[in-house]
Amino acid sequence: MNMDVLVSLSKRRGFVFQSSEIYGGTGSCWDYGPLGVELKNNIKRVWWRDFVQTRADMVGIDASILMHPTVWKASGHLDRFTDPMVDCRECKRRFRADHVDAVSWVHYCPATKGNKFTIPAGEPCGHCGQRRTLCPECGKGELTAPRQFNLMFKTFMGPVEEDAALTYLRPETAQAMFVNFDNVLQSMRLKLPFGIAQAGRSFRNEITPGNFIFRTREFEQMEIEYFVNPNERVEGRPADEYWHDRWIQDCMAWFGRYGLRAENLRLREHDRDELAHYAKRTVDVEYNFPIGWSELMGIANRTDFDLRQHAKWSGKSLTYFDEERKEHVVPYVVEPAAGVDRALLAFMADAYREEEVRGEKRVVLRFHPELAPLKIAVLPLLKKRDDIVGAAQTIRADLAQHWRVVYDDTAAIGRLYRRQDEVGTPYCVTVDVQTVGDSERGEAGDRRVTIRERDSMEQIRVPIAQLVTVFRELFDGASWSQLAEQYPPARG
Ligand code: ATP
């Protein structure tokens, strides 16, 4: 599937807009619209529920983005959180040295009297056989030798812009879990192994952001630091290695549970020379994005590096007292680190389908019901009938006490269904003449409405009085086919 399709659907239907669009946009920043914010909140909510709320060994925090600048000295970010960067001497554009061969390049071909071609990434010119040496963007300038560029955004704390006031926007949420390790341990009286989770914003001044919300300069992360006792063994293995594998399995299963198809997910082990300075082992969960296989999240065994570094730089002890062995230990940490925006992109890409229904194209986002931004749409069959509209609005208000529900009467019913399919709304409720009857003719309505399910497009008739119960069952995990058996089908 093509990324442009998702970008345009996102804009048209209120998922994601370009930041400050009316001013020409801000480099690689995106705003989540009315449906995007619901989807994003749902992703964070189920992540928090599954990995924090329901687990006895997990707690959460919400730390500030601005931290003491020494945090970044201790963590290694000030010295090592860099990417190699090259500049074009001609057009002044900047590229990541390790990404420059992965983009298509502009070439003025000497074999064809200097004709301009755009050549696919990594390939030589089909006419002269030359490979790229100049700037891929303008095709004219030489690139400088690589220089290291720190990805942290700098800012000043307080009214004076001087070096002493220099601080940084956090490039990851993880460090707050390490510097709060003792606060959390003491206040919650935790026993190893336990984890601290946080979802929040991070900032990286990426040299080559792009691919929609895949790589941006401001993004959200959902991170867990899971502390284990390195002296313990679980199932015959060192605790850190055992828990690392457990988290890898749990994270893969989590993405599958909310809809990512197995064939679009894979694990990638980092090579020795690729490992971050703190890591004993790192495994990425990769997703087959519209741009190809890329990192969705990373799961690293960071050993005791961070706690030791912060203990050294702060002068505070960051240890755990092992009652059994009567010794202080510095826990090892396993870090499952996911990006909210990348997860959202993956869930959207995987949910997107184009289907043919009765000779017409139907676009549908087959979101897992828990992720779907809108859960139910209530639609009146005839918007000129006040009694139908009134009943539909009352139903919307009742259901909205429990779920995100919308009302729409701005088109004919077929069109209204397609609109909801396109944003992934799992159920539509339709109020028609049969529901309300005809008071002028003295005909009573049956007080039943039609529920239409998004994926099968099947329809059943359900009493209004049972709607909340029915939807509760559905959203609690009952399958549509199970439920549909209990009610008469509606005329499609
Ligand atoms: P990459 O190699 O893609 O730059 P990374 O390995 O530096 O990513 P981590 O530091 O492991 O990323 O961050 C954990 C997660 O945060 C990533 O797997 C990704 O989902 C998300 N993330 C990191 N950088 C960005 C970014 N610039 N934009 C959006 N999400 C990001």
XYZ file of C-alpha atoms and ligand atoms in Angstrom, residues 28 77 81 83 96 99 151 171-172 202-206 208-210 212-223 268 270 274 278 282 284-285 289 294-300 302 335-343, ligand 1:
85
model
C 8.103 17.119 10.006
C 23.188 11.544 25.342
C 23.336 10.858 20.934
C 24.037 11.023 13.931
C 22.181 11.653 7.427
C 20.709 7.404 4.901
C 19.968 15.260 18.084
C 14.993 12.773 23.569
C 13.447 9.739 25.303
C 10.059 13.103 23.233
C 11.985 15.370 20.910
C 14.799 14.636 18.470
C 16.205 17.066 15.999
C 16.291 14.375 13.320
C 16.236 13.559 7.835
C 12.736 13.289 9.251
C 9.949 12.190 6.979
C 4.643 11.110 7.359
C 4.457 10.358 11.093
C 7.109 7.604 10.915
C 10.013 9.907 11.772
C 9.214 13.287 13.254
C 11.012 15.732 15.479
C 8.344 15.685 18.181
C 6.710 12.354 18.937
C 5.286 10.239 21.710
C 6.793 7.178 23.254
C 5.432 4.421 25.473
C 8.361 3.087 27.429
C 15.319 -8.221 14.146
C 20.865 -6.090 16.514
C 25.171 -2.004 15.977
C 24.640 0.513 27.053
C 18.615 -5.445 21.530
C 13.597 -4.623 17.273
C 10.011 -5.388 16.441
C 5.295 -0.181 6.758
C 11.269 -0.659 9.615
C 11.515 -0.409 13.377
C 8.217 -0.214 15.224
C 9.745 -0.614 18.656
C 12.987 -1.689 20.305
C 13.438 -4.019 23.276
C 16.866 -3.586 24.842
C 20.366 -2.049 29.135
C 13.458 -1.694 28.140
C 10.520 -2.212 25.780
C 10.350 1.174 23.995
C 7.586 1.844 21.504
C 6.602 4.914 19.517
C 2.937 5.903 19.720
C 2.965 7.599 16.318
C 4.660 4.649 14.630
C 2.208 2.270 16.277
P 15.328 4.915 14.639
O 16.430 3.889 14.457
O 14.144 4.678 13.749
O 15.815 6.332 14.637
P 15.666 4.501 17.425
O 16.224 3.116 17.449
O 16.561 5.657 17.596
O 14.753 4.679 16.106
P 14.582 4.321 20.038
O 15.529 5.271 20.639
O 14.765 2.865 20.293
O 14.494 4.585 18.463
O 13.113 4.785 20.432
C 12.072 3.854 20.679
C 10.921 4.058 19.733
O 10.520 5.443 19.658
C 11.201 3.691 18.278
O 11.095 2.299 18.072
C 10.138 4.463 17.546
O 8.901 3.760 17.578
C 10.004 5.714 18.371
N 10.762 6.803 17.735
C 12.077 7.059 17.844
N 12.426 8.139 17.129
C 11.292 8.580 16.529
C 10.987 9.657 15.662
N 11.909 10.537 15.278
N 9.707 9.811 15.238
C 8.743 8.943 15.638
N 8.973 7.912 16.466
C 10.224 7.722 16.913
